PDB file of C-alpha atoms in Angstrom:
ATOM      1  CA  UNK U 436     -49.812  23.850  -4.951  1.00 49.00           C
ATOM      2  CA  UNK U 437     -48.950  27.748  -5.930  1.00 51.00           C
ATOM      3  CA  UNK U 438     -47.052  28.266  -2.582  1.00 53.00           C
ATOM      4  CA  UNK U 439     -45.144  25.293  -3.303  1.00 46.00           C
ATOM      5  CA  UNK U 440     -43.848  26.731  -6.127  1.00 52.00           C
ATOM      6  CA  UNK U 441     -43.319  29.871  -5.746  1.00 53.00           C
ATOM      7  CA  UNK U 442     -40.538  28.490  -3.307  1.00 53.00           C
ATOM      8  CA  UNK U 443     -39.386  25.771  -5.642  1.00 54.00           C
ATOM      9  CA  UNK U 444     -38.145  28.251  -7.193  1.00 56.00           C
ATOM     10  CA  UNK U 445     -36.472  30.599  -4.195  1.00 57.00           C
ATOM     11  CA  UNK U 446     -33.085  30.971  -4.989  1.00 61.00           C
ATOM     12  CA  UNK U 447     -31.610  29.190  -2.174  1.00 59.00           C
ATOM     13  CA  UNK U 448     -33.479  26.111  -2.490  1.00 62.00           C
ATOM     14  CA  UNK U 449     -30.735  25.376  -5.119  1.00 67.00           C
ATOM     15  CA  UNK U 450     -28.195  25.466  -1.490  1.00 64.00           C
ATOM     16  CA  UNK U 451     -30.727  22.780  -0.162  1.00 68.00           C
ATOM     17  CA  UNK U 452     -30.553  20.738  -2.773  1.00 65.00           C
ATOM     18  CA  UNK U 453     -27.350  21.196  -2.336  1.00 71.00           C
ATOM     19  CA  UNK U 454     -26.380  20.108   1.455  1.00 74.00           C
ATOM     20  CA  UNK U 455     -29.111  18.023   0.998  1.00 77.00           C
ATOM     21  CA  UNK U 456     -27.288  15.425  -1.397  1.00 74.00           C
ATOM     22  CA  UNK U 457     -23.449  15.814   0.521  1.00 73.00           C
ATOM     23  CA  UNK U 458     -25.288  14.987   3.488  1.00 77.00           C
ATOM     24  CA  UNK U 459     -26.963  10.938   2.050  1.00 81.00           C
ATOM     25  CA  UNK U 460     -23.803  10.984  -0.032  1.00 75.00           C
ATOM     26  CA  UNK U 461     -21.517  10.872   3.376  1.00 68.00           C
ATOM     27  CA  UNK U 462     -23.911   8.954   5.719  1.00 69.00           C
ATOM     28  CA  UNK U 463     -24.110   6.473   3.257  1.00 64.00           C
ATOM     29  CA  UNK U 464     -19.865   6.087   2.471  1.00 58.00           C
ATOM     30  CA  UNK U 465     -20.545   6.541   6.195  1.00 58.00           C
ATOM     31  CA  UNK U 466     -22.012   3.376   6.498  1.00 55.00           C
ATOM     32  CA  UNK U 467     -20.569   1.418   3.980  1.00 51.00           C
ATOM     33  CA  UNK U 468     -17.179   2.596   5.914  1.00 51.00           C
ATOM     34  CA  UNK U 469     -18.459   1.094   8.331  1.00 49.00           C
ATOM     35  CA  UNK U 470     -20.024  -1.940   7.563  1.00 48.00           C
ATOM     36  CA  UNK U 471     -15.825  -2.464   5.732  1.00 48.00           C
ATOM     37  CA  UNK U 472     -14.271  -2.445   8.722  1.00 46.00           C
ATOM     38  CA  UNK U 473     -16.798  -4.851  11.143  1.00 43.00           C
ATOM     39  CA  UNK U 474     -16.278  -7.613   8.064  1.00 45.00           C
ATOM     40  CA  UNK U 475     -12.426  -7.127   8.373  1.00 43.00           C
ATOM     41  CA  UNK U 476     -12.545  -6.996  12.470  1.00 45.00           C
ATOM     42  CA  UNK U 477     -13.452 -10.440  12.331  1.00 48.00           C
ATOM     43  CA  UNK U 478     -10.250 -12.126  13.636  1.00 57.00           C
ATOM     44  CA  UNK U 479      -9.831 -12.220  17.344  1.00 75.00           C
ATOM     45  CA  UNK U 480      -7.940 -12.520  20.096  1.00 87.00           C
ATOM     46  CA  UNK U 481      -7.552 -14.241  23.493  1.00 91.00           C
ATOM     47  CA  UNK U 482      -6.903 -12.347  26.053  1.00 93.00           C
ATOM     48  CA  UNK U 483      -3.227 -13.413  26.520  1.00 94.00           C
ATOM     49  CA  UNK U 484      -2.512 -12.882  23.272  1.00 95.00           C
ATOM     50  CA  UNK U 485      -3.869  -8.953  24.032  1.00 94.00           C
ATOM     51  CA  UNK U 486      -1.847  -8.018  27.595  1.00 96.00           C
ATOM     52  CA  UNK U 487       1.257  -9.741  25.846  1.00 96.00           C
ATOM     53  CA  UNK U 488       0.710  -7.336  23.358  1.00 96.00           C
ATOM     54  CA  UNK U 489       0.193  -4.556  25.286  1.00 96.00           C
ATOM     55  CA  UNK U 490       3.397  -5.137  27.071  1.00 96.00           C
ATOM     56  CA  UNK U 491       5.303  -5.901  23.463  1.00 96.00           C
ATOM     57  CA  UNK U 492       4.257  -1.973  23.119  1.00 96.00           C
ATOM     58  CA  UNK U 493       5.173  -0.706  25.832  1.00 95.00           C
ATOM     59  CA  UNK U 494       8.946  -1.567  25.474  1.00 95.00           C
ATOM     60  CA  UNK U 495       9.104  -0.736  22.630  1.00 94.00           C
ATOM     61  CA  UNK U 496       6.066   1.409  19.977  1.00 94.00           C
ATOM     62  CA  UNK U 497       5.190   3.727  23.088  1.00 94.00           C
ATOM     63  CA  UNK U 498       7.934   6.001  22.973  1.00 92.00           C
ATOM     64  CA  UNK U 499       6.415   7.522  19.011  1.00 92.00           C
ATOM     65  CA  UNK U 500       2.738   6.162  20.149  1.00 94.00           C
ATOM     66  CA  UNK U 501       1.667   7.076  23.203  1.00 93.00           C
ATOM     67  CA  UNK U 502       0.699   4.149  26.604  1.00 91.00           C
ATOM     68  CA  UNK U 503      -2.092   3.651  24.479  1.00 90.00           C
ATOM     69  CA  UNK U 504      -1.383   3.738  21.316  1.00 93.00           C
ATOM     70  CA  UNK U 505      -3.471   6.966  21.652  1.00 93.00           C
ATOM     71  CA  UNK U 506      -0.691   8.952  18.880  1.00 93.00           C
ATOM     72  CA  UNK U 507       1.558  11.741  18.950  1.00 92.00           C
ATOM     73  CA  UNK U 508       4.529  14.417  17.213  1.00 91.00           C
ATOM     74  CA  UNK U 509       6.856  11.704  16.974  1.00 88.00           C
ATOM     75  CA  UNK U 510       4.167   8.827  15.569  1.00 90.00           C
ATOM     76  CA  UNK U 511       0.322   8.446  14.716  1.00 92.00           C
ATOM     77  CA  UNK U 512      -2.500   6.786  16.586  1.00 94.00           C
ATOM     78  CA  UNK U 513      -2.906   3.639  15.745  1.00 95.00           C
ATOM     79  CA  UNK U 514      -6.565   2.639  17.219  1.00 94.00           C
ATOM     80  CA  UNK U 515      -9.003   0.974  14.467  1.00 92.00           C
ATOM     81  CA  UNK U 516      -5.641   1.070  12.063  1.00 94.00           C
ATOM     82  CA  UNK U 517      -6.865  -3.533  12.678  1.00 94.00           C
ATOM     83  CA  UNK U 518      -3.903  -5.919  12.936  1.00 96.00           C
ATOM     84  CA  UNK U 519      -3.128  -6.408   9.284  1.00 96.00           C
ATOM     85  CA  UNK U 520      -1.784  -2.404   9.283  1.00 96.00           C
ATOM     86  CA  UNK U 521      -0.087  -4.316  12.694  1.00 96.00           C
ATOM     87  CA  UNK U 522       1.430  -7.738  11.192  1.00 97.00           C
ATOM     88  CA  UNK U 523       2.434  -5.104   7.773  1.00 97.00           C
ATOM     89  CA  UNK U 524       4.087  -2.977   9.443  1.00 96.00           C
ATOM     90  CA  UNK U 525       5.532  -5.039  11.859  1.00 97.00           C
ATOM     91  CA  UNK U 526       6.397  -8.332   9.611  1.00 96.00           C
ATOM     92  CA  UNK U 527       7.463  -6.517   6.944  1.00 96.00           C
ATOM     93  CA  UNK U 528      10.802  -4.857  10.052  1.00 95.00           C
ATOM     94  CA  UNK U 529       9.088  -1.532   9.337  1.00 94.00           C
ATOM     95  CA  UNK U 530       8.272  -1.039  12.541  1.00 94.00           C
ATOM     96  CA  UNK U 531       9.759  -0.154  15.445  1.00 92.00           C
ATOM     97  CA  UNK U 532      12.050   2.839  12.595  1.00 89.00           C
ATOM     98  CA  UNK U 533      15.980   2.264  12.650  1.00 82.00           C
ATOM     99  CA  UNK U 534      15.481   6.233  12.059  1.00 83.00           C
ATOM    100  CA  UNK U 535      13.407   9.376  11.651  1.00 83.00           C
ATOM    101  CA  UNK U 536      12.794   9.253   7.816  1.00 84.00           C
ATOM    102  CA  UNK U 537      11.040   9.928   4.917  1.00 87.00           C
ATOM    103  CA  UNK U 538       9.248   7.009   5.752  1.00 90.00           C
ATOM    104  CA  UNK U 539       9.953   3.622   6.746  1.00 90.00           C
ATOM    105  CA  UNK U 540      11.534   1.042   4.771  1.00 90.00           C
ATOM    106  CA  UNK U 541      11.559  -2.138   4.846  1.00 92.00           C
ATOM    107  CA  UNK U 542      14.655  -4.750   7.225  1.00 93.00           C
ATOM    108  CA  UNK U 543      14.586  -7.932   9.122  1.00 94.00           C
ATOM    109  CA  UNK U 544      11.872  -8.276  11.461  1.00 94.00           C
ATOM    110  CA  UNK U 545      12.831  -7.214  14.812  1.00 94.00           C
ATOM    111  CA  UNK U 546       9.814  -9.814  16.654  1.00 96.00           C
ATOM    112  CA  UNK U 547       9.059 -13.180  15.207  1.00 96.00           C
ATOM    113  CA  UNK U 548       5.302 -14.665  14.780  1.00 95.00           C
ATOM    114  CA  UNK U 549       4.127 -15.464  17.659  1.00 96.00           C
ATOM    115  CA  UNK U 550       5.714 -11.215  18.934  1.00 96.00           C
ATOM    116  CA  UNK U 551       3.855  -9.358  16.023  1.00 96.00           C
ATOM    117  CA  UNK U 552       0.965 -11.926  16.220  1.00 96.00           C
ATOM    118  CA  UNK U 553       0.410 -10.447  19.722  1.00 96.00           C
ATOM    119  CA  UNK U 554       0.645  -7.632  18.824  1.00 96.00           C
ATOM    120  CA  UNK U 555      -1.121  -7.478  16.547  1.00 96.00           C
ATOM    121  CA  UNK U 556      -3.456  -7.860  18.892  1.00 96.00           C
ATOM    122  CA  UNK U 557      -3.671  -4.876  20.969  1.00 96.00           C
ATOM    123  CA  UNK U 558      -3.633  -2.519  18.522  1.00 96.00           C
ATOM    124  CA  UNK U 559      -7.003  -4.425  17.332  1.00 94.00           C
ATOM    125  CA  UNK U 560      -8.261  -4.759  20.910  1.00 94.00           C
ATOM    126  CA  UNK U 561      -7.592  -0.840  20.672  1.00 93.00           C
ATOM    127  CA  UNK U 562     -10.716  -0.527  18.366  1.00 90.00           C
ATOM    128  CA  UNK U 563     -11.992  -2.115  14.196  1.00 88.00           C
ATOM    129  CA  UNK U 564      -9.711  -2.137  11.739  1.00 91.00           C
ATOM    130  CA  UNK U 565      -8.898  -4.083   9.147  1.00 94.00           C
ATOM    131  CA  UNK U 566      -8.201  -8.180   9.688  1.00 94.00           C
ATOM    132  CA  UNK U 567      -4.799  -9.769   9.284  1.00 95.00           C
ATOM    133  CA  UNK U 568      -6.182 -11.389   5.580  1.00 94.00           C
ATOM    134  CA  UNK U 569      -6.557 -15.257   5.566  1.00 90.00           C
ATOM    135  CA  UNK U 570      -5.472 -18.246   3.215  1.00 87.00           C
ATOM    136  CA  UNK U 571      -8.743 -18.339   1.266  1.00 90.00           C
ATOM    137  CA  UNK U 572      -7.958 -14.532  -0.268  1.00 93.00           C
ATOM    138  CA  UNK U 573      -4.158 -15.622  -0.481  1.00 95.00           C
ATOM    139  CA  UNK U 574      -4.705 -18.706  -2.442  1.00 95.00           C
ATOM    140  CA  UNK U 575      -3.102 -17.711  -5.954  1.00 94.00           C
ATOM    141  CA  UNK U 576      -4.301 -20.161  -7.775  1.00 94.00           C
ATOM    142  CA  UNK U 577      -7.600 -19.060  -7.201  1.00 94.00           C
ATOM    143  CA  UNK U 578      -6.577 -15.946  -9.146  1.00 95.00           C
ATOM    144  CA  UNK U 579      -6.802 -14.821 -12.651  1.00 96.00           C
ATOM    145  CA  UNK U 580      -3.641 -12.184 -13.125  1.00 96.00           C
ATOM    146  CA  UNK U 581      -4.842 -11.059 -16.766  1.00 96.00           C
ATOM    147  CA  UNK U 582      -8.045  -9.539 -14.476  1.00 97.00           C
ATOM    148  CA  UNK U 583      -5.288  -8.373 -11.587  1.00 97.00           C
ATOM    149  CA  UNK U 584      -3.499  -6.844 -14.106  1.00 96.00           C
ATOM    150  CA  UNK U 585      -5.610  -4.799 -15.494  1.00 97.00           C
ATOM    151  CA  UNK U 586      -6.088  -3.815 -11.861  1.00 97.00           C
ATOM    152  CA  UNK U 587      -3.142  -2.744 -11.183  1.00 97.00           C
ATOM    153  CA  UNK U 588      -1.957  -0.774 -13.931  1.00 95.00           C
ATOM    154  CA  UNK U 589      -5.061   0.863 -13.641  1.00 95.00           C
ATOM    155  CA  UNK U 590      -4.958   1.752  -9.282  1.00 96.00           C
ATOM    156  CA  UNK U 591      -0.910   0.638  -8.628  1.00 95.00           C
ATOM    157  CA  UNK U 592       1.839   1.369 -12.031  1.00 93.00           C
ATOM    158  CA  UNK U 593       1.150   5.542 -11.676  1.00 92.00           C
ATOM    159  CA  UNK U 594       3.136   4.918  -8.406  1.00 93.00           C
ATOM    160  CA  UNK U 595       4.933   0.864  -8.786  1.00 93.00           C
ATOM    161  CA  UNK U 596       5.790   0.809 -11.738  1.00 87.00           C
ATOM    162  CA  UNK U 597       4.343  -1.513 -14.717  1.00 86.00           C
ATOM    163  CA  UNK U 598       6.515  -4.282 -13.804  1.00 86.00           C
ATOM    164  CA  UNK U 599       6.273  -3.643  -9.824  1.00 91.00           C
ATOM    165  CA  UNK U 600       9.992  -2.518  -9.818  1.00 88.00           C
ATOM    166  CA  UNK U 601       8.855   0.683  -8.035  1.00 89.00           C
ATOM    167  CA  UNK U 602       9.564   4.432  -7.902  1.00 87.00           C
ATOM    168  CA  UNK U 603      10.713   8.240  -6.674  1.00 86.00           C
ATOM    169  CA  UNK U 604       7.879   9.522  -4.982  1.00 90.00           C
ATOM    170  CA  UNK U 605       8.604  13.285  -3.821  1.00 89.00           C
ATOM    171  CA  UNK U 606      10.479  14.756  -1.126  1.00 89.00           C
ATOM    172  CA  UNK U 607      12.723  11.331  -0.429  1.00 87.00           C
ATOM    173  CA  UNK U 608       9.734   9.455  -0.196  1.00 92.00           C
ATOM    174  CA  UNK U 609       9.424   6.340  -3.178  1.00 92.00           C
ATOM    175  CA  UNK U 610       6.832   2.879  -4.524  1.00 93.00           C
ATOM    176  CA  UNK U 611       9.165  -0.206  -3.630  1.00 93.00           C
ATOM    177  CA  UNK U 612       9.335  -3.065  -5.872  1.00 92.00           C
ATOM    178  CA  UNK U 613       7.232  -5.598  -5.731  1.00 94.00           C
ATOM    179  CA  UNK U 614       9.283  -8.539  -5.469  1.00 92.00           C
ATOM    180  CA  UNK U 615       9.514 -11.040  -3.339  1.00 92.00           C
ATOM    181  CA  UNK U 616       6.896  -9.143  -0.763  1.00 95.00           C
ATOM    182  CA  UNK U 617       4.882 -11.857   0.717  1.00 96.00           C
ATOM    183  CA  UNK U 618       0.751 -12.695  -0.866  1.00 97.00           C
ATOM    184  CA  UNK U 619      -0.338 -11.557   3.169  1.00 96.00           C
ATOM    185  CA  UNK U 620       1.809  -8.733   2.915  1.00 97.00           C
ATOM    186  CA  UNK U 621       0.374  -6.767  -0.783  1.00 97.00           C
ATOM    187  CA  UNK U 622      -2.825  -7.534   0.706  1.00 97.00           C
ATOM    188  CA  UNK U 623      -2.074  -5.673   4.187  1.00 97.00           C
ATOM    189  CA  UNK U 624      -0.177  -2.994   2.311  1.00 97.00           C
ATOM    190  CA  UNK U 625      -4.173  -2.750  -0.196  1.00 97.00           C
ATOM    191  CA  UNK U 626      -5.914  -2.976   2.818  1.00 96.00           C
ATOM    192  CA  UNK U 627      -3.524  -0.263   4.708  1.00 96.00           C
ATOM    193  CA  UNK U 628      -2.384   2.342   2.614  1.00 94.00           C
ATOM    194  CA  UNK U 629       1.061   2.488   4.543  1.00 94.00           C
ATOM    195  CA  UNK U 630       3.393   5.233   3.979  1.00 89.00           C
ATOM    196  CA  UNK U 631       1.860   6.576   0.618  1.00 89.00           C
ATOM    197  CA  UNK U 632      -0.215   4.420  -0.772  1.00 94.00           C
ATOM    198  CA  UNK U 633      -4.290   5.375  -0.694  1.00 93.00           C
ATOM    199  CA  UNK U 634      -6.591   2.797   1.012  1.00 94.00           C
ATOM    200  CA  UNK U 635      -7.685   0.228  -0.821  1.00 94.00           C
ATOM    201  CA  UNK U 636     -11.050  -1.432   0.522  1.00 91.00           C
ATOM    202  CA  UNK U 637     -13.428  -3.706  -0.409  1.00 91.00           C
ATOM    203  CA  UNK U 638     -15.793  -0.977  -1.758  1.00 90.00           C
ATOM    204  CA  UNK U 639     -12.602  -0.118  -3.899  1.00 91.00           C
ATOM    205  CA  UNK U 640     -10.986  -3.367  -4.428  1.00 95.00           C
ATOM    206  CA  UNK U 641     -12.886  -6.677  -3.936  1.00 95.00           C
ATOM    207  CA  UNK U 642     -11.493  -9.341  -2.041  1.00 95.00           C
ATOM    208  CA  UNK U 643     -11.138 -11.512  -5.337  1.00 96.00           C
ATOM    209  CA  UNK U 644      -9.668  -9.018  -6.989  1.00 97.00           C
ATOM    210  CA  UNK U 645      -6.943  -7.820  -4.429  1.00 97.00           C
ATOM    211  CA  UNK U 646      -6.353 -11.327  -4.760  1.00 97.00           C
ATOM    212  CA  UNK U 647      -6.568 -11.389  -8.072  1.00 97.00           C
ATOM    213  CA  UNK U 648      -4.075  -8.727  -7.925  1.00 97.00           C
ATOM    214  CA  UNK U 649      -1.124 -10.063  -5.920  1.00 97.00           C
ATOM    215  CA  UNK U 650      -1.359 -13.545  -8.839  1.00 97.00           C
ATOM    216  CA  UNK U 651      -0.209 -11.476 -11.019  1.00 97.00           C
ATOM    217  CA  UNK U 652       2.201  -9.470  -9.293  1.00 96.00           C
ATOM    218  CA  UNK U 653       3.537 -13.493  -8.669  1.00 96.00           C
ATOM    219  CA  UNK U 654       3.743 -14.460 -12.163  1.00 94.00           C
ATOM    220  CA  UNK U 655       5.159 -11.776 -12.931  1.00 91.00           C
ATOM    221  CA  UNK U 656       7.864 -11.991 -10.601  1.00 90.00           C
ATOM    222  CA  UNK U 657       8.300 -16.059 -11.356  1.00 89.00           C
ATOM    223  CA  UNK U 658       8.425 -15.051 -15.358  1.00 84.00           C
ATOM    224  CA  UNK U 659      11.298 -12.748 -14.342  1.00 69.00           C
ATOM    225  CA  UNK U 660      13.306 -11.173 -17.318  1.00 67.00           C
ATOM    226  CA  UNK U 661      14.286 -13.805 -20.647  1.00 62.00           C
ATOM    227  CA  UNK U 662      15.073 -10.264 -22.025  1.00 58.00           C
ATOM    228  CA  UNK U 663      17.656 -10.053 -20.471  1.00 59.00           C
ATOM    229  CA  UNK U 664      18.592  -7.109 -17.663  1.00 63.00           C
ATOM    230  CA  UNK U 665      15.755  -4.977 -17.188  1.00 63.00           C
ATOM    231  CA  UNK U 666      17.130  -2.531 -16.612  1.00 60.00           C
ATOM    232  CA  UNK U 667      14.843  -0.515 -14.437  1.00 60.00           C
ATOM    233  CA  UNK U 668      12.074  -2.037 -16.263  1.00 58.00           C
ATOM    234  CA  UNK U 669      11.294   1.865 -17.672  1.00 59.00           C
ATOM    235  CA  UNK U 670      11.222   0.713 -21.347  1.00 60.00           C
ATOM    236  CA  UNK U 671      13.044   2.337 -24.500  1.00 60.00           C
ATOM    237  CA  UNK U 672      13.546   5.248 -22.009  1.00 64.00           C
ATOM    238  CA  UNK U 673      16.211   3.818 -20.409  1.00 64.00           C
ATOM    239  CA  UNK U 674      17.532   1.177 -23.346  1.00 69.00           C
ATOM    240  CA  UNK U 675      17.730   4.381 -25.153  1.00 74.00           C
ATOM    241  CA  UNK U 676      19.828   6.194 -23.055  1.00 76.00           C
ATOM    242  CA  UNK U 677      22.011   2.905 -22.827  1.00 73.00           C
ATOM    243  CA  UNK U 678      22.693   2.414 -26.279  1.00 77.00           C
ATOM    244  CA  UNK U 679      23.236   5.640 -26.515  1.00 80.00           C
ATOM    245  CA  UNK U 680      25.489   6.377 -23.824  1.00 85.00           C
ATOM    246  CA  UNK U 681      27.461   2.921 -24.448  1.00 84.00           C
ATOM    247  CA  UNK U 682      27.495   3.679 -28.352  1.00 84.00           C
ATOM    248  CA  UNK U 683      28.956   7.356 -27.634  1.00 86.00           C
ATOM    249  CA  UNK U 684      31.414   6.007 -25.559  1.00 88.00           C
ATOM    250  CA  UNK U 685      32.822   3.197 -27.475  1.00 89.00           C
ATOM    251  CA  UNK U 686      32.787   5.779 -31.324  1.00 88.00           C
ATOM    252  CA  UNK U 687      33.848   7.878 -28.934  1.00 88.00           C
ATOM    253  CA  UNK U 688      37.179   5.656 -27.362  1.00 88.00           C
ATOM    254  CA  UNK U 689      37.790   3.803 -31.232  1.00 85.00           C
ATOM    255  CA  UNK U 690      37.924   7.278 -32.680  1.00 86.00           C
ATOM    256  CA  UNK U 691      40.665   8.163 -29.689  1.00 86.00           C
ATOM    257  CA  UNK U 692      42.499   5.205 -30.001  1.00 84.00           C
ATOM    258  CA  UNK U 693      42.517   5.422 -34.368  1.00 82.00           C
ATOM    259  CA  UNK U 694      44.506   9.060 -33.817  1.00 83.00           C
ATOM    260  CA  UNK U 695      46.805   7.952 -30.985  1.00 79.00           C
ATOM    261  CA  UNK U 696      48.333   5.824 -33.476  1.00 65.00           C
ATOM    262  CA  UNK U 697      51.213   6.473 -35.055  1.00 66.00           C
ATOM    263  CA  UNK U 698      51.614   7.302 -38.117  1.00 57.00           C
TER     264      UNK U 698
END
């Protein structure tokens, strides 16, 4: 017991305990991530979808992402990103990119739904990743807008604005407005983390909580702006600036008009 007590006071004991704690924490995190990926990759595709998707990929995507989606200096590897990432990027027109820039911008989709499904099938066959969500987690009638609003303000509002109107980021990047975005694409963005967005897997935000966020976004979108022009939904800053600018402009114009009148 005395020898054990002496080893416990060894100067390296604290370092050994810290390393052990980091190893255990890292192992648990990796296990949880693997479980989430395995649960996400439940969508099955036919061999025909994978084959057709491969042809589309080689013809339209391989220039940047490599023949087997292994990545290149012009584009990242797509192995393990999952079908959801492909459905989001291709379905919103962000991919294929129109030109190189700080980030891919939304534009009319270049592929129809069937072709998008085939591309997603091919990429999903390369490695496990988030799958395209089913209708259950997209049904906003089952969501809670109040809970979704809380989650959105804590995790998303700092970039997308509290009213989901979007906002500027660094180096020419931006968080887009979420108005008019489909429920499926909102869910996929949370699950895959496109552009500068962090990944919110099921350990961070559960599928039901994602549905609550979507419910909140669709509710504020349906409400519109009953108070008039939104002015970027920036609150008193933009409103005060407009009042000062317009008010001073009117005062200056009125002053010029008065002084220009013949005496």
